[in-house]
């Protein structure tokens, strides 16, 4: 018999019938019910040992890892140090203010996230280098102009220092 069944059985044993407005009902005082539940609280297995707790904690810890990514809201790298950055680019619409371009011909660009090399400059502004080697300044947050793409760094991680190959001697 599990703990909840024991509690229900004990509550039923303590139930008293009373007459209220011509009806008979089972009645247990709230105080008795609390006492009964408290008396069985020690019978519940400790959650530290239960398998669901272990799986929950494993998922919780994995979720905190962020695969090495450090949110910029938690910590920033040293100024000028090259790191890997996640750049969140806003959605934008090509020819948004070009009233002579029909709506159906305007180009919609969805928001996206990409990984680049980046750093914080001397004035505290994020910069990143795209795959073509061009350097771009980042915004602190998304703006409202739909014709402009806003780039915001959301997380970073140290660049791995790869050791050059040296043949075994």
mmCIF file of C-alpha atoms in Angstrom:
data_model
loop_
_atom_site.group_PDB
_atom_site.id
_atom_site.type_symbol
_atom_site.label_atom_id
_atom_site.label_comp_id
_atom_site.label_asym_id
_atom_site.label_seq_id
_atom_site.Cartn_x
_atom_site.Cartn_y
_atom_site.Cartn_z
ATOM 1 C CA UNK A 1 0.000 0.000 0.000
ATOM 2 C CA UNK A 2 1.509 3.335 -0.947
ATOM 3 C CA UNK A 3 1.643 6.374 1.297
ATOM 4 C CA UNK A 4 -1.350 8.155 -0.259
ATOM 5 C CA UNK A 5 -3.548 5.077 0.160
ATOM 6 C CA UNK A 6 -2.533 4.906 3.843
ATOM 7 C CA UNK A 7 -3.453 8.558 4.314
ATOM 8 C CA UNK A 8 -6.854 8.116 2.651
ATOM 9 C CA UNK A 9 -7.586 5.009 4.727
ATOM 10 C CA UNK A 10 -6.716 6.810 7.952
ATOM 11 C CA UNK A 11 -8.839 9.837 6.989
ATOM 12 C CA UNK A 12 -11.796 7.523 6.294
ATOM 13 C CA UNK A 13 -11.281 5.899 9.716
ATOM 14 C CA UNK A 14 -11.500 9.320 11.376
ATOM 15 C CA UNK A 15 -14.462 10.497 9.336
ATOM 16 C CA UNK A 16 -17.565 11.245 11.278
ATOM 17 C CA UNK A 17 -21.012 11.638 9.933
ATOM 18 C CA UNK A 18 -22.904 14.740 10.689
ATOM 19 C CA UNK A 19 -26.237 16.054 9.698
ATOM 20 C CA UNK A 20 -26.356 19.344 7.919
ATOM 21 C CA UNK A 21 -29.436 20.670 6.272
ATOM 22 C CA UNK A 22 -30.937 17.209 6.235
ATOM 23 C CA UNK A 23 -27.931 15.552 4.551
ATOM 24 C CA UNK A 24 -25.425 13.110 5.969
ATOM 25 C CA UNK A 25 -21.838 13.577 4.878
ATOM 26 C CA UNK A 26 -18.472 12.230 5.853
ATOM 27 C CA UNK A 27 -16.610 14.909 7.749
ATOM 28 C CA UNK A 28 -13.003 15.159 8.981
ATOM 29 C CA UNK A 29 -11.679 18.315 10.554
ATOM 30 C CA UNK A 30 -8.934 20.106 8.680
ATOM 31 C CA UNK A 31 -6.739 19.806 11.760
ATOM 32 C CA UNK A 32 -7.093 16.009 11.801
ATOM 33 C CA UNK A 33 -6.353 15.796 8.074
ATOM 34 C CA UNK A 34 -3.190 17.865 8.511
ATOM 35 C CA UNK A 35 -2.059 15.712 11.424
ATOM 36 C CA UNK A 36 -2.653 12.528 9.434
ATOM 37 C CA UNK A 37 -0.689 13.828 6.441
ATOM 38 C CA UNK A 38 2.166 15.024 8.664
ATOM 39 C CA UNK A 39 2.361 11.635 10.373
ATOM 40 C CA UNK A 40 3.031 9.995 6.996
ATOM 41 C CA UNK A 41 5.436 12.557 5.564
ATOM 42 C CA UNK A 42 8.436 10.519 6.671
ATOM 43 C CA UNK A 43 7.127 7.540 4.668
ATOM 44 C CA UNK A 44 7.690 9.303 1.327
ATOM 45 C CA UNK A 45 11.007 8.258 -0.259
ATOM 46 C CA UNK A 46 13.544 11.058 -0.372
ATOM 47 C CA UNK A 47 13.468 12.694 -3.784
ATOM 48 C CA UNK A 48 17.282 12.762 -3.960
ATOM 49 C CA UNK A 49 17.202 9.006 -4.488
ATOM 50 C CA UNK A 50 14.312 8.863 -6.942
ATOM 51 C CA UNK A 51 15.130 8.363 -10.615
ATOM 52 C CA UNK A 52 12.959 11.258 -11.810
ATOM 53 C CA UNK A 53 14.949 13.646 -9.622
ATOM 54 C CA UNK A 54 18.215 12.355 -11.093
ATOM 55 C CA UNK A 55 16.979 12.850 -14.669
ATOM 56 C CA UNK A 56 15.646 16.297 -13.791
ATOM 57 C CA UNK A 57 18.956 17.341 -12.230
ATOM 58 C CA UNK A 58 20.925 16.005 -15.199
ATOM 59 C CA UNK A 59 18.798 18.058 -17.593
ATOM 60 C CA UNK A 60 18.994 21.086 -15.326
ATOM 61 C CA UNK A 61 22.801 20.913 -15.150
ATOM 62 C CA UNK A 62 23.085 20.353 -18.912
ATOM 63 C CA UNK A 63 20.854 23.372 -19.492
ATOM 64 C CA UNK A 64 23.119 25.546 -17.373
ATOM 65 C CA UNK A 65 26.205 24.557 -19.376
ATOM 66 C CA UNK A 66 25.212 26.404 -22.577
ATOM 67 C CA UNK A 67 27.863 24.328 -24.374
ATOM 68 C CA UNK A 68 30.545 26.789 -23.300
ATOM 69 C CA UNK A 69 28.626 29.923 -24.321
ATOM 70 C CA UNK A 70 28.630 32.766 -21.803
ATOM 71 C CA UNK A 71 25.649 35.163 -22.033
ATOM 72 C CA UNK A 72 26.800 38.791 -22.286
ATOM 73 C CA UNK A 73 24.369 39.593 -19.474
ATOM 74 C CA UNK A 74 26.499 37.441 -17.125
ATOM 75 C CA UNK A 75 30.071 38.292 -18.081
ATOM 76 C CA UNK A 76 32.121 40.054 -20.763
ATOM 77 C CA UNK A 77 35.557 39.127 -22.128
ATOM 78 C CA UNK A 78 38.609 41.353 -21.770
ATOM 79 C CA UNK A 79 38.598 44.427 -24.002
ATOM 80 C CA UNK A 80 40.306 43.678 -27.318
ATOM 81 C CA UNK A 81 40.463 39.907 -26.788
ATOM 82 C CA UNK A 82 39.249 37.950 -29.845
ATOM 83 C CA UNK A 83 36.499 35.481 -28.915
ATOM 84 C CA UNK A 84 33.742 33.527 -30.659
ATOM 85 C CA UNK A 85 30.422 35.424 -30.570
ATOM 86 C CA UNK A 86 26.800 34.577 -31.291
ATOM 87 C CA UNK A 87 25.354 37.460 -33.285
ATOM 88 C CA UNK A 88 21.553 37.737 -33.292
ATOM 89 C CA UNK A 89 20.504 39.680 -36.387
ATOM 90 C CA UNK A 90 17.056 41.263 -36.541
ATOM 91 C CA UNK A 91 14.548 40.716 -39.295
ATOM 92 C CA UNK A 92 14.517 43.425 -41.942
ATOM 93 C CA UNK A 93 12.766 44.293 -45.185
ATOM 94 C CA UNK A 94 14.629 45.387 -48.305
ATOM 95 C CA UNK A 95 13.110 48.514 -49.936
ATOM 96 C CA UNK A 96 10.915 49.038 -46.844
ATOM 97 C CA UNK A 97 10.645 52.817 -47.420
ATOM 98 C CA UNK A 98 10.633 52.587 -51.234
ATOM 99 C CA UNK A 99 6.997 53.442 -51.877
ATOM 100 C CA UNK A 100 7.368 52.846 -55.627
ATOM 101 C CA UNK A 101 8.243 49.170 -54.983
ATOM 102 C CA UNK A 102 5.086 47.044 -54.650
ATOM 103 C CA UNK A 103 4.715 45.268 -51.286
ATOM 104 C CA UNK A 104 4.922 41.822 -52.876
ATOM 105 C CA UNK A 105 8.317 42.696 -54.430
ATOM 106 C CA UNK A 106 9.914 43.837 -51.186
ATOM 107 C CA UNK A 107 12.370 41.306 -49.805
ATOM 108 C CA UNK A 108 11.762 40.000 -46.284
ATOM 109 C CA UNK A 109 14.818 38.766 -44.362
ATOM 110 C CA UNK A 110 14.013 36.734 -41.197
ATOM 111 C CA UNK A 111 16.010 37.115 -37.998
ATOM 112 C CA UNK A 112 18.968 34.780 -37.626
ATOM 113 C CA UNK A 113 21.800 33.805 -35.313
ATOM 114 C CA UNK A 114 25.349 33.198 -36.524
ATOM 115 C CA UNK A 115 28.757 32.558 -34.988
ATOM 116 C CA UNK A 116 31.685 34.843 -35.833
ATOM 117 C CA UNK A 117 34.983 36.007 -34.373
ATOM 118 C CA UNK A 118 34.465 39.175 -32.367
ATOM 119 C CA UNK A 119 35.792 41.468 -29.657
ATOM 120 C CA UNK A 120 34.927 44.472 -27.517
ATOM 121 C CA UNK A 121 36.719 47.647 -28.605
ATOM 122 C CA UNK A 122 38.207 50.348 -26.339
ATOM 123 C CA UNK A 123 34.897 52.214 -26.065
ATOM 124 C CA UNK A 124 32.980 49.076 -25.041
ATOM 125 C CA UNK A 125 31.346 48.348 -28.398
ATOM 126 C CA UNK A 126 31.118 44.828 -29.784
ATOM 127 C CA UNK A 127 32.696 44.274 -33.215
ATOM 128 C CA UNK A 128 32.586 41.095 -35.274
ATOM 129 C CA UNK A 129 34.302 39.827 -38.421
ATOM 130 C CA UNK A 130 32.205 38.087 -41.048
ATOM 131 C CA UNK A 131 33.442 35.228 -43.208
ATOM 132 C CA UNK A 132 34.694 37.688 -45.828
ATOM 133 C CA UNK A 133 36.888 39.487 -43.291
ATOM 134 C CA UNK A 134 34.757 42.640 -43.021
ATOM 135 C CA UNK A 135 34.416 44.131 -39.527
ATOM 136 C CA UNK A 136 30.987 45.274 -38.309
ATOM 137 C CA UNK A 137 29.940 47.210 -35.206
ATOM 138 C CA UNK A 138 27.069 45.758 -33.182
ATOM 139 C CA UNK A 139 24.057 47.442 -31.690
ATOM 140 C CA UNK A 140 23.200 47.259 -27.983
ATOM 141 C CA UNK A 141 19.613 46.222 -28.805
ATOM 142 C CA UNK A 142 17.237 45.915 -31.738
ATOM 143 C CA UNK A 143 15.834 49.149 -33.126
ATOM 144 C CA UNK A 144 12.447 49.671 -34.762
ATOM 145 C CA UNK A 145 13.429 50.661 -38.323
ATOM 146 C CA UNK A 146 12.355 47.696 -40.496
ATOM 147 C CA UNK A 147 14.755 48.671 -43.318
ATOM 148 C CA UNK A 148 17.829 48.249 -41.100
ATOM 149 C CA UNK A 149 19.348 45.004 -39.876
ATOM 150 C CA UNK A 150 20.353 45.248 -36.220
ATOM 151 C CA UNK A 151 23.144 42.957 -35.004
ATOM 152 C CA UNK A 152 23.352 42.207 -31.274
ATOM 153 C CA UNK A 153 25.923 39.952 -29.582
ATOM 154 C CA UNK A 154 24.046 37.686 -27.164
ATOM 155 C CA UNK A 155 26.790 35.290 -26.012
ATOM 156 C CA UNK A 156 30.499 34.596 -26.361
ATOM 157 C CA UNK A 157 33.077 31.903 -25.666
ATOM 158 C CA UNK A 158 36.873 31.925 -25.549
ATOM 159 C CA UNK A 159 38.549 30.928 -28.796
ATOM 160 C CA UNK A 160 40.291 27.621 -28.472
ATOM 161 C CA UNK A 161 44.039 27.958 -28.623
ATOM 162 C CA UNK A 162 44.916 25.288 -31.144
ATOM 163 C CA UNK A 163 48.427 23.980 -30.850
ATOM 164 C CA UNK A 164 50.305 23.631 -34.142
ATOM 165 C CA UNK A 165 51.075 20.136 -35.338
ATOM 166 C CA UNK A 166 54.469 18.783 -34.416
ATOM 167 C CA UNK A 167 55.413 15.267 -35.456
ATOM 168 C CA UNK A 168 56.347 12.827 -32.713
ATOM 169 C CA UNK A 169 60.097 12.526 -32.356
#
